[in-house]
PDB file of C-alpha atoms in Angstrom:
ATOM      1  CA  UNK A   1      44.790  52.926 -36.058  1.00  0.00           C
ATOM      2  CA  UNK A   2      43.339  53.083 -39.673  1.00  0.00           C
ATOM      3  CA  UNK A   3      47.096  51.874 -40.894  1.00  0.00           C
ATOM      4  CA  UNK A   4      47.465  48.032 -42.807  1.00  0.00           C
ATOM      5  CA  UNK A   5      50.006  45.925 -43.930  1.00  0.00           C
ATOM      6  CA  UNK A   6      48.407  44.282 -46.992  1.00  0.00           C
ATOM      7  CA  UNK A   7      50.234  41.003 -48.254  1.00  0.00           C
ATOM      8  CA  UNK A   8      49.367  40.709 -51.502  1.00  0.00           C
ATOM      9  CA  UNK A   9      48.657  43.238 -54.462  1.00  0.00           C
ATOM     10  CA  UNK A  10      45.215  41.697 -54.835  1.00  0.00           C
ATOM     11  CA  UNK A  11      43.154  43.264 -52.109  1.00  0.00           C
ATOM     12  CA  UNK A  12      39.908  41.135 -52.319  1.00  0.00           C
ATOM     13  CA  UNK A  13      42.257  38.496 -51.255  1.00  0.00           C
ATOM     14  CA  UNK A  14      44.814  40.142 -49.206  1.00  0.00           C
ATOM     15  CA  UNK A  15      45.260  40.099 -45.348  1.00  0.00           C
ATOM     16  CA  UNK A  16      45.090  43.615 -43.900  1.00  0.00           C
ATOM     17  CA  UNK A  17      46.918  43.957 -40.552  1.00  0.00           C
ATOM     18  CA  UNK A  18      46.518  46.997 -37.984  1.00  0.00           C
ATOM     19  CA  UNK A  19      49.899  48.371 -37.038  1.00  0.00           C
ATOM     20  CA  UNK A  20      49.949  49.346 -33.360  1.00  0.00           C
ATOM     21  CA  UNK A  21      52.539  51.810 -32.056  1.00  0.00           C
ATOM     22  CA  UNK A  22      53.760  50.018 -28.828  1.00  0.00           C
ATOM     23  CA  UNK A  23      55.421  53.192 -27.727  1.00  0.00           C
ATOM     24  CA  UNK A  24      58.522  51.726 -27.077  1.00  0.00           C
ATOM     25  CA  UNK A  25      60.065  52.243 -30.612  1.00  0.00           C
ATOM     26  CA  UNK A  26      58.311  48.740 -31.795  1.00  0.00           C
ATOM     27  CA  UNK A  27      55.156  48.366 -33.721  1.00  0.00           C
ATOM     28  CA  UNK A  28      52.573  45.300 -33.424  1.00  0.00           C
ATOM     29  CA  UNK A  29      50.524  43.706 -36.822  1.00  0.00           C
ATOM     30  CA  UNK A  30      47.436  42.881 -35.422  1.00  0.00           C
ATOM     31  CA  UNK A  31      44.936  41.251 -37.816  1.00  0.00           C
ATOM     32  CA  UNK A  32      41.650  40.669 -36.020  1.00  0.00           C
ATOM     33  CA  UNK A  33      42.193  39.123 -32.700  1.00  0.00           C
ATOM     34  CA  UNK A  34      45.514  37.870 -33.467  1.00  0.00           C
ATOM     35  CA  UNK A  35      48.958  39.290 -33.911  1.00  0.00           C
ATOM     36  CA  UNK A  36      51.845  38.755 -36.493  1.00  0.00           C
ATOM     37  CA  UNK A  37      54.881  36.699 -34.835  1.00  0.00           C
ATOM     38  CA  UNK A  38      58.515  35.948 -35.763  1.00  0.00           C
ATOM     39  CA  UNK A  39      60.654  33.996 -33.840  1.00  0.00           C
ATOM     40  CA  UNK A  40      63.448  33.556 -36.621  1.00  0.00           C
ATOM     41  CA  UNK A  41      62.043  30.293 -37.504  1.00  0.00           C
ATOM     42  CA  UNK A  42      58.279  30.904 -37.975  1.00  0.00           C
ATOM     43  CA  UNK A  43      56.238  33.569 -39.280  1.00  0.00           C
ATOM     44  CA  UNK A  44      52.646  33.120 -37.949  1.00  0.00           C
ATOM     45  CA  UNK A  45      49.389  34.401 -36.404  1.00  0.00           C
ATOM     46  CA  UNK A  46      49.114  34.035 -32.580  1.00  0.00           C
ATOM     47  CA  UNK A  47      46.813  34.651 -29.816  1.00  0.00           C
ATOM     48  CA  UNK A  48      48.704  36.675 -27.328  1.00  0.00           C
ATOM     49  CA  UNK A  49      51.593  39.356 -27.595  1.00  0.00           C
ATOM     50  CA  UNK A  50      54.887  38.918 -26.620  1.00  0.00           C
ATOM     51  CA  UNK A  51      58.164  39.958 -27.781  1.00  0.00           C
ATOM     52  CA  UNK A  52      57.952  37.606 -30.964  1.00  0.00           C
ATOM     53  CA  UNK A  53      55.316  39.721 -32.170  1.00  0.00           C
ATOM     54  CA  UNK A  54      56.851  43.232 -31.804  1.00  0.00           C
ATOM     55  CA  UNK A  55      58.824  44.883 -34.775  1.00  0.00           C
ATOM     56  CA  UNK A  56      61.109  47.511 -35.929  1.00  0.00           C
ATOM     57  CA  UNK A  57      60.138  49.755 -38.863  1.00  0.00           C
ATOM     58  CA  UNK A  58      63.226  50.898 -40.556  1.00  0.00           C
ATOM     59  CA  UNK A  59      63.063  53.680 -43.167  1.00  0.00           C
ATOM     60  CA  UNK A  60      64.633  52.737 -46.766  1.00  0.00           C
ATOM     61  CA  UNK A  61      65.840  55.560 -49.151  1.00  0.00           C
ATOM     62  CA  UNK A  62      62.703  55.662 -50.923  1.00  0.00           C
ATOM     63  CA  UNK A  63      60.433  57.927 -48.699  1.00  0.00           C
ATOM     64  CA  UNK A  64      56.815  55.789 -47.549  1.00  0.00           C
ATOM     65  CA  UNK A  65      58.901  52.026 -47.811  1.00  0.00           C
ATOM     66  CA  UNK A  66      60.181  50.149 -44.376  1.00  0.00           C
ATOM     67  CA  UNK A  67      62.151  47.425 -44.114  1.00  0.00           C
ATOM     68  CA  UNK A  68      60.260  45.033 -40.674  1.00  0.00           C
ATOM     69  CA  UNK A  69      62.772  43.888 -38.381  1.00  0.00           C
ATOM     70  CA  UNK A  70      62.169  41.536 -36.071  1.00  0.00           C
ATOM     71  CA  UNK A  71      62.493  43.001 -32.377  1.00  0.00           C
ATOM     72  CA  UNK A  72      64.408  40.281 -30.877  1.00  0.00           C
ATOM     73  CA  UNK A  73      64.602  37.193 -33.189  1.00  0.00           C
ATOM     74  CA  UNK A  74      67.771  36.653 -34.618  1.00  0.00           C
ATOM     75  CA  UNK A  75      69.336  34.053 -36.401  1.00  0.00           C
ATOM     76  CA  UNK A  76      73.178  32.773 -35.700  1.00  0.00           C
ATOM     77  CA  UNK A  77      73.486  36.797 -34.390  1.00  0.00           C
ATOM     78  CA  UNK A  78      71.965  38.520 -37.354  1.00  0.00           C
ATOM     79  CA  UNK A  79      69.118  40.293 -37.458  1.00  0.00           C
ATOM     80  CA  UNK A  80      65.573  39.003 -38.962  1.00  0.00           C
ATOM     81  CA  UNK A  81      63.714  40.443 -41.578  1.00  0.00           C
ATOM     82  CA  UNK A  82      60.241  39.857 -42.655  1.00  0.00           C
ATOM     83  CA  UNK A  83      60.201  39.106 -46.253  1.00  0.00           C
ATOM     84  CA  UNK A  84      57.728  37.994 -49.130  1.00  0.00           C
ATOM     85  CA  UNK A  85      59.537  34.995 -50.904  1.00  0.00           C
ATOM     86  CA  UNK A  86      57.782  32.856 -53.243  1.00  0.00           C
ATOM     87  CA  UNK A  87      54.552  34.384 -52.554  1.00  0.00           C
ATOM     88  CA  UNK A  88      54.844  33.611 -48.769  1.00  0.00           C
ATOM     89  CA  UNK A  89      55.542  35.935 -45.755  1.00  0.00           C
ATOM     90  CA  UNK A  90      58.415  35.059 -44.250  1.00  0.00           C
ATOM     91  CA  UNK A  91      61.791  36.029 -42.412  1.00  0.00           C
ATOM     92  CA  UNK A  92      65.354  35.684 -43.222  1.00  0.00           C
ATOM     93  CA  UNK A  93      68.524  37.587 -42.464  1.00  0.00           C
ATOM     94  CA  UNK A  94      68.724  41.143 -45.262  1.00  0.00           C
ATOM     95  CA  UNK A  95      69.811  39.924 -48.066  1.00  0.00           C
ATOM     96  CA  UNK A  96      71.602  41.550 -51.556  1.00  0.00           C
ATOM     97  CA  UNK A  97      67.973  42.073 -53.104  1.00  0.00           C
ATOM     98  CA  UNK A  98      65.709  44.445 -50.687  1.00  0.00           C
ATOM     99  CA  UNK A  99      63.049  44.583 -52.854  1.00  0.00           C
ATOM    100  CA  UNK A 100      61.713  41.138 -50.818  1.00  0.00           C
ATOM    101  CA  UNK A 101      62.196  43.300 -47.863  1.00  0.00           C
ATOM    102  CA  UNK A 102      60.614  46.504 -48.904  1.00  0.00           C
ATOM    103  CA  UNK A 103      56.928  47.189 -47.324  1.00  0.00           C
ATOM    104  CA  UNK A 104      54.402  50.123 -47.590  1.00  0.00           C
ATOM    105  CA  UNK A 105      51.681  50.870 -45.033  1.00  0.00           C
ATOM    106  CA  UNK A 106      49.004  51.609 -46.789  1.00  0.00           C
ATOM    107  CA  UNK A 107      46.042  53.909 -45.482  1.00  0.00           C
ATOM    108  CA  UNK A 108      43.060  51.464 -45.166  1.00  0.00           C
ATOM    109  CA  UNK A 109      40.686  54.162 -45.917  1.00  0.00           C
ATOM    110  CA  UNK A 110      41.866  53.713 -49.741  1.00  0.00           C
ATOM    111  CA  UNK A 111      41.598  57.258 -50.425  1.00  0.00           C
ATOM    112  CA  UNK A 112      43.351  57.811 -53.810  1.00  0.00           C
ATOM    113  CA  UNK A 113      45.553  54.800 -52.753  1.00  0.00           C
ATOM    114  CA  UNK A 114      47.562  56.999 -50.676  1.00  0.00           C
ATOM    115  CA  UNK A 115      50.735  55.116 -49.281  1.00  0.00           C
ATOM    116  CA  UNK A 116      51.366  56.786 -45.996  1.00  0.00           C
ATOM    117  CA  UNK A 117      52.574  55.651 -42.384  1.00  0.00           C
ATOM    118  CA  UNK A 118      51.663  56.455 -38.701  1.00  0.00           C
ATOM    119  CA  UNK A 119      52.964  60.452 -38.252  1.00  0.00           C
ATOM    120  CA  UNK A 120      56.043  59.139 -35.764  1.00  0.00           C
ATOM    121  CA  UNK A 121      57.590  56.998 -38.701  1.00  0.00           C
ATOM    122  CA  UNK A 122      57.242  59.704 -41.730  1.00  0.00           C
ATOM    123  CA  UNK A 123      60.607  61.236 -42.926  1.00  0.00           C
ATOM    124  CA  UNK A 124      60.866  64.803 -41.160  1.00  0.00           C
ATOM    125  CA  UNK A 125      60.913  66.707 -44.666  1.00  0.00           C
TER     126      UNK A 125
END
């Protein structure tokens, strides 16, 4: 899969993750042989997949932008979303400033800086 999640705007120093479609409405983010993991307390890279390495892409009102919800992790009954806070990737219940929860999926080929997503996640336009 050629789609990656870039965690910084400086591509030279960024960590790119391949988006893997799990076929069950969830995706997994993979960096090399590691998987992105979130259990509502920790966001880290781990060696093996489990339920905490599954995420749900939720479309925002802006085409091409997504909220990334942890598929199973929650805190006090509240769904947890990936966010960028003070330069770090973390997770938290959705707050009022949704910009810190908004991500783009970027075509890793870099053609004209195209921002896109796997076909099954695009809006039906």
